[in-house]
Amino acid sequence: MIKAANKAVNQADFMLMKQQGKKIAMITAYDYATAKCVAATEMDIILVGDSLGMVVLGYEDTLQVKMEDIISHAAAVRRGAPEAFIIADMPYLSYHLGDEAAKANAAALIVKGKANAVKLEGGSASRLAAIRAIVDIEIPVCAHLGLTPQSVHRFGGYKVQGKSPEEHEELLVQAQEVQRAGAFMLVLEGIPEQLGKEISEALSIPTIGIGAGRFTDGQVLVYHDLLGYNAQLPKFVKRYAELQKLSSEAIQAYLQEVKDGIFPSQEHTYYPIDKL
Ligand code: KIV
């Protein structure tokens, strides 16, 4: 039996969950209908990720996603999940061009997108400055390190990060720096399990893994991946349903009934002829 979450959570609750060893569950959602499905569960966090660009808008990568996209999808998710803790992704170039622009864009995701917090990728000096600037205007920031999809061209593809001893050390240091900059949470994507474990043990803020192994403080998956909407999936995804197949079968059944004159039957006729 699914128990709906009716809780108003905040960043302090997630810290407490880490301290108590309670795992944190996060899922992406991008619209009103899917947000309602998530809101009917006890999910801890909804992420309006810029994976929106790939799984909903059909782009090759996440770099095409714009502020307007995240704002309108986050607002739709909020309408479907009024009580949820929602993190909205800051799109590519929305926090790279100076701290004033980063603050204004983060504020728009909170004010217009109705999110509780924002997420941004990377741990370089300018990303740390952006985190500090956004936290300074009282907006909670979730950091994101490892295989950060907005850096796909620099990485030369979607490749696991942090495998060499140098990269391992660099990510460990960056994780501590994003925490020091004020991030309340850290998403770790596409890194070796050992590194996910070391970072999670080293930080006081919770870590949320995706392709980062078993030892992070929580996990995040993309809605469409776990529900079977994508044919090609990375190894770390577990499919919990085959909704694309189910949807196509239902749509095929509908079209066949239209062709065969079975739908609509009298039962589905708003005002049947024999009622006149
Ligand atoms: O955009 C997204 O969905 C994400 C998750 C994969 C962490 O950033």
Short mmCIF file of C-alpha atoms and ligand atoms in Angstrom, two decimals:
data_model
loop_
_atom_site.label_atom_id
_atom_site.label_comp_id
_atom_site.label_asym_id
_atom_site.label_seq_id
_atom_site.Cartn_x
_atom_site.Cartn_y
_atom_site.Cartn_z
CA MET A 1 0.00 0.00 0.00
CA ILE A 2 1.44 3.35 -1.01
CA LYS A 3 1.35 6.01 1.68
CA ALA A 4 1.24 9.56 0.38
CA ALA A 5 3.81 11.96 1.73
CA ASN A 6 2.15 14.88 3.40
CA LYS A 7 5.20 16.27 5.02
CA ALA A 8 6.81 19.62 4.70
CA VAL A 9 10.53 18.80 4.69
CA ASN A 10 13.48 21.13 4.58
CA GLN A 11 17.23 20.93 4.18
CA ALA A 12 17.78 20.32 7.91
CA ASP A 13 15.63 17.17 7.67
CA PHE A 14 17.96 15.74 5.02
CA MET A 15 20.99 16.39 7.20
CA LEU A 16 19.22 14.60 10.05
CA MET A 17 18.39 11.66 7.77
CA LYS A 18 22.08 11.32 6.98
CA GLN A 19 23.00 11.48 10.66
CA GLN A 20 20.41 8.79 11.45
CA GLY A 21 21.56 6.60 8.56
CA LYS A 22 18.18 6.89 6.78
CA LYS A 23 18.50 6.70 3.00
CA ILE A 24 17.14 9.60 0.93
CA ALA A 25 15.14 8.85 -2.24
CA MET A 26 14.95 11.31 -5.12
CA ILE A 27 13.30 11.01 -8.53
CA THR A 28 13.01 13.40 -11.45
CA ALA A 29 9.64 14.70 -12.66
CA TYR A 30 8.85 17.28 -15.30
CA ASP A 31 5.09 17.76 -15.46
CA TYR A 32 1.83 17.89 -13.53
CA ALA A 33 0.71 14.31 -14.22
CA THR A 34 3.99 12.65 -13.25
CA ALA A 35 4.34 14.92 -10.23
CA LYS A 36 0.93 13.70 -9.06
CA CYS A 37 2.14 10.07 -9.37
CA VAL A 38 5.22 10.91 -7.29
CA ALA A 39 3.21 12.92 -4.76
CA ALA A 40 1.10 9.82 -4.10
CA THR A 41 4.22 8.12 -2.69
CA GLU A 42 6.56 8.90 0.19
CA MET A 43 9.30 10.22 -2.12
CA ASP A 44 11.67 12.55 -0.27
CA ILE A 45 12.68 14.86 -3.12
CA ILE A 46 11.57 15.66 -6.67
CA LEU A 47 14.27 16.91 -9.02
CA VAL A 48 13.17 18.91 -12.06
CA GLY A 49 16.37 17.94 -13.84
CA ASP A 50 17.71 19.33 -17.06
CA SER A 51 17.49 15.71 -18.24
CA LEU A 52 14.13 17.24 -19.25
CA GLY A 53 15.94 18.21 -22.45
CA MET A 54 16.64 14.60 -23.37
CA VAL A 55 13.71 12.58 -21.98
CA VAL A 56 10.88 15.07 -22.59
CA LEU A 57 12.04 17.54 -25.24
CA GLY A 58 14.02 15.06 -27.36
CA TYR A 59 17.36 16.90 -27.52
CA GLU A 60 20.70 15.08 -27.92
CA ASP A 61 22.03 16.43 -24.62
CA THR A 62 21.08 18.73 -21.74
CA LEU A 63 22.87 21.78 -23.14
CA GLN A 64 19.84 23.02 -25.10
CA VAL A 65 17.65 23.43 -22.02
CA LYS A 66 16.72 27.02 -21.20
CA MET A 67 15.65 28.84 -18.07
CA GLU A 68 12.07 29.15 -19.43
CA ASP A 69 11.91 25.36 -19.85
CA ILE A 70 12.89 24.61 -16.27
CA ILE A 71 10.67 27.40 -14.89
CA SER A 72 7.53 26.24 -16.66
CA HIS A 73 8.13 22.53 -15.96
CA ALA A 74 9.02 23.17 -12.30
CA ALA A 75 5.84 25.22 -11.86
CA ALA A 76 3.82 22.35 -13.38
CA VAL A 77 5.50 19.88 -11.02
CA ARG A 78 4.67 22.15 -8.08
CA ARG A 79 0.98 22.18 -9.14
CA GLY A 80 1.03 18.37 -9.14
CA ALA A 81 3.01 18.04 -5.90
CA PRO A 82 2.13 21.02 -3.68
CA GLU A 83 3.87 19.61 -0.57
CA ALA A 84 6.99 18.14 -2.18
CA PHE A 85 10.56 19.30 -1.65
CA ILE A 86 11.46 20.28 -5.21
CA ILE A 87 14.97 20.94 -6.52
CA ALA A 88 15.18 22.70 -9.90
CA ASP A 89 18.23 22.30 -12.12
CA MET A 90 20.04 25.44 -13.23
CA PRO A 91 20.42 25.06 -17.00
CA TYR A 92 23.69 25.36 -18.90
CA LEU A 93 24.95 28.98 -18.97
CA SER A 94 22.48 30.13 -16.32
CA TYR A 95 25.23 30.25 -13.63
CA HIS A 96 28.42 30.44 -15.72
CA LEU A 97 28.34 34.12 -16.67
CA GLY A 98 28.81 35.81 -13.31
CA ASP A 99 27.35 35.68 -9.83
CA GLU A 100 24.69 38.37 -10.43
CA ALA A 101 23.20 36.40 -13.32
CA ALA A 102 23.47 33.18 -11.26
CA LYS A 103 21.60 34.78 -8.35
CA ALA A 104 18.87 36.20 -10.64
CA ASN A 105 18.39 32.83 -12.37
CA ALA A 106 18.31 30.91 -9.08
CA ALA A 107 15.76 33.40 -7.75
CA ALA A 108 13.59 32.90 -10.86
CA LEU A 109 13.55 29.13 -10.28
CA ILE A 110 12.35 29.71 -6.73
CA VAL A 111 9.90 32.57 -7.37
CA LYS A 112 8.47 31.57 -10.76
CA GLY A 113 9.26 27.83 -10.77
CA LYS A 114 8.16 27.45 -7.12
CA ALA A 115 11.13 25.20 -6.32
CA ASN A 116 12.57 24.87 -2.81
CA ALA A 117 16.20 24.66 -3.93
CA VAL A 118 18.39 24.72 -7.03
CA LYS A 119 21.09 22.39 -8.34
CA LEU A 120 24.17 23.32 -10.30
CA GLU A 121 27.03 21.28 -11.75
CA GLY A 122 30.77 21.44 -11.10
CA GLY A 123 33.29 22.32 -8.44
CA SER A 124 35.71 24.75 -10.13
CA ALA A 125 36.53 28.11 -8.51
CA SER A 126 33.81 29.94 -10.45
CA ARG A 127 31.19 27.27 -9.63
CA LEU A 128 32.13 27.58 -5.93
CA ALA A 129 31.66 31.35 -6.20
CA ALA A 130 28.22 30.80 -7.76
CA ILE A 131 27.24 28.43 -4.92
CA ARG A 132 28.38 30.99 -2.31
CA ALA A 133 26.52 33.83 -4.06
CA ILE A 134 23.24 31.87 -4.32
CA VAL A 135 23.44 30.55 -0.74
CA ASP A 136 24.12 34.13 0.38
CA ILE A 137 20.66 35.16 -0.88
CA GLU A 138 19.15 32.31 1.18
CA ILE A 139 18.52 29.89 -1.68
CA PRO A 140 19.55 26.31 -0.85
CA VAL A 141 21.98 24.84 -3.39
CA CYS A 142 22.48 21.17 -4.22
CA ALA A 143 25.88 20.64 -5.85
CA HIS A 144 26.55 18.01 -8.54
CA LEU A 145 29.94 16.41 -9.23
CA GLY A 146 31.37 13.52 -11.26
CA LEU A 147 29.90 12.80 -14.68
CA THR A 148 28.16 16.18 -14.90
CA PRO A 149 26.20 16.06 -18.19
CA GLN A 150 26.65 19.78 -18.99
CA SER A 151 30.39 19.02 -19.37
CA VAL A 152 29.83 16.15 -21.83
CA HIS A 153 31.96 17.78 -24.54
CA ARG A 154 34.91 18.37 -22.20
CA PHE A 155 34.67 14.74 -21.01
CA GLY A 156 34.46 13.49 -24.62
CA GLY A 157 31.21 11.58 -23.91
CA TYR A 158 29.30 10.14 -20.96
CA LYS A 159 32.28 8.48 -19.28
CA VAL A 160 32.74 7.49 -15.65
CA GLN A 161 34.78 10.17 -13.86
CA GLY A 162 37.25 9.86 -10.97
CA LYS A 163 38.89 6.61 -12.05
CA SER A 164 42.52 7.77 -12.00
CA PRO A 165 44.19 8.56 -8.64
CA GLU A 166 44.46 12.25 -9.71
CA GLU A 167 40.76 12.54 -10.63
CA HIS A 168 39.82 10.62 -7.48
CA GLU A 169 41.72 13.12 -5.33
CA GLU A 170 40.38 16.11 -7.27
CA LEU A 171 36.74 15.02 -6.81
CA LEU A 172 37.31 14.32 -3.12
CA VAL A 173 38.69 17.85 -2.70
CA GLN A 174 35.89 19.42 -4.79
CA ALA A 175 33.27 17.62 -2.72
CA GLN A 176 34.69 19.20 0.43
CA GLU A 177 34.84 22.58 -1.28
CA VAL A 178 31.20 22.55 -2.40
CA GLN A 179 30.23 21.69 1.17
CA ARG A 180 32.38 24.56 2.48
CA ALA A 181 30.80 26.89 -0.11
CA GLY A 182 27.43 26.18 1.50
CA ALA A 183 25.81 23.41 -0.57
CA PHE A 184 23.24 21.50 1.52
CA MET A 185 23.39 18.35 -0.60
CA LEU A 186 25.62 16.81 -3.26
CA VAL A 187 24.60 14.69 -6.25
CA LEU A 188 27.37 12.29 -7.29
CA GLU A 189 26.98 10.96 -10.81
CA GLY A 190 28.97 8.32 -12.70
CA ILE A 191 31.89 7.70 -10.34
CA PRO A 192 33.45 4.54 -8.88
CA GLU A 193 31.66 3.11 -5.84
CA GLN A 194 34.80 3.47 -3.69
CA LEU A 195 34.93 7.22 -4.40
CA GLY A 196 31.18 7.58 -3.70
CA LYS A 197 31.77 5.90 -0.33
CA GLU A 198 34.80 8.03 0.56
CA ILE A 199 33.04 11.30 -0.33
CA SER A 200 29.90 10.30 1.58
CA GLU A 201 31.96 9.45 4.67
CA ALA A 202 34.01 12.65 4.42
CA LEU A 203 31.05 15.05 4.17
CA SER A 204 28.46 16.09 6.73
CA ILE A 205 25.94 17.02 3.98
CA PRO A 206 24.03 14.16 2.33
CA THR A 207 25.24 12.69 -0.95
CA ILE A 208 22.75 11.43 -3.55
CA GLY A 209 24.15 8.94 -6.03
CA ILE A 210 23.30 8.07 -9.60
CA GLY A 211 25.71 5.49 -10.95
CA ALA A 212 27.87 6.08 -7.86
CA GLY A 213 27.35 2.74 -6.09
CA ARG A 214 25.70 1.61 -2.92
CA PHE A 215 27.24 3.80 -0.23
CA THR A 216 25.91 7.28 -0.94
CA ASP A 217 23.32 8.70 1.48
CA GLY A 218 20.57 8.47 -1.10
CA GLN A 219 19.81 7.68 -4.74
CA VAL A 220 18.27 9.51 -7.67
CA LEU A 221 16.88 8.07 -10.91
CA VAL A 222 15.28 9.64 -13.95
CA TYR A 223 11.51 8.96 -14.02
CA HIS A 224 11.53 7.77 -17.63
CA ASP A 225 14.46 5.40 -17.04
CA LEU A 226 13.01 3.62 -14.03
CA LEU A 227 9.58 3.34 -15.62
CA GLY A 228 10.83 1.88 -18.89
CA TYR A 229 10.42 4.75 -21.34
CA ASN A 230 14.00 4.54 -22.63
CA ALA A 231 15.25 1.59 -24.63
CA GLN A 232 18.97 2.10 -24.01
CA LEU A 233 19.89 2.42 -20.40
CA PRO A 234 23.17 2.64 -18.53
CA LYS A 235 24.02 -0.32 -16.26
CA PHE A 236 23.20 1.57 -13.07
CA VAL A 237 19.51 2.01 -13.94
CA LYS A 238 17.00 -0.50 -12.64
CA ARG A 239 13.69 -0.60 -14.49
CA TYR A 240 10.69 -0.99 -12.22
CA ALA A 241 8.05 -1.04 -15.00
CA GLU A 242 7.66 -1.14 -18.78
CA LEU A 243 5.34 1.82 -19.25
CA GLN A 244 6.35 2.64 -22.82
CA LYS A 245 5.34 -0.86 -23.91
CA LEU A 246 2.12 -0.67 -21.88
CA SER A 247 1.29 2.77 -23.33
CA SER A 248 1.88 1.66 -26.92
CA GLU A 249 -0.27 -1.43 -26.37
CA ALA A 250 -3.11 0.69 -24.94
CA ILE A 251 -2.85 3.23 -27.80
CA GLN A 252 -2.88 0.40 -30.36
CA ALA A 253 -6.00 -1.08 -28.70
CA TYR A 254 -7.75 2.31 -28.87
CA LEU A 255 -6.88 2.86 -32.53
CA GLN A 256 -8.04 -0.64 -33.44
CA GLU A 257 -11.39 -0.07 -31.73
CA VAL A 258 -11.84 3.22 -33.61
CA LYS A 259 -11.06 1.49 -36.93
CA ASP A 260 -13.43 -1.38 -36.08
CA GLY A 261 -16.25 0.93 -34.98
CA ILE A 262 -16.16 -0.50 -31.43
CA PHE A 263 -15.25 2.77 -29.75
CA PRO A 264 -17.24 4.73 -28.79
CA SER A 265 -19.90 2.31 -27.66
CA GLN A 266 -23.24 3.55 -26.38
CA GLU A 267 -21.75 3.49 -22.87
CA HIS A 268 -19.15 6.03 -23.92
CA THR A 269 -21.53 8.25 -25.87
CA TYR A 270 -22.25 11.49 -24.09
CA TYR A 271 -25.86 11.77 -25.33
CA PRO A 272 -26.91 8.64 -27.26
CA ILE A 273 -29.36 8.90 -30.16
CA ASP A 274 -31.93 6.64 -28.46
CA LYS A 275 -32.18 9.10 -25.56
CA LEU A 276 -33.69 11.80 -27.82
O1 KIV B 1 19.06 16.32 -14.86
C1 KIV B 1 18.97 15.33 -14.12
O2 KIV B 1 18.01 14.55 -14.18
C2 KIV B 1 20.04 15.12 -13.16
C3 KIV B 1 20.07 13.79 -12.46
C4 KIV B 1 20.45 12.73 -13.39
C5 KIV B 1 20.93 13.83 -11.26
O3 KIV B 1 20.85 15.97 -12.96
#
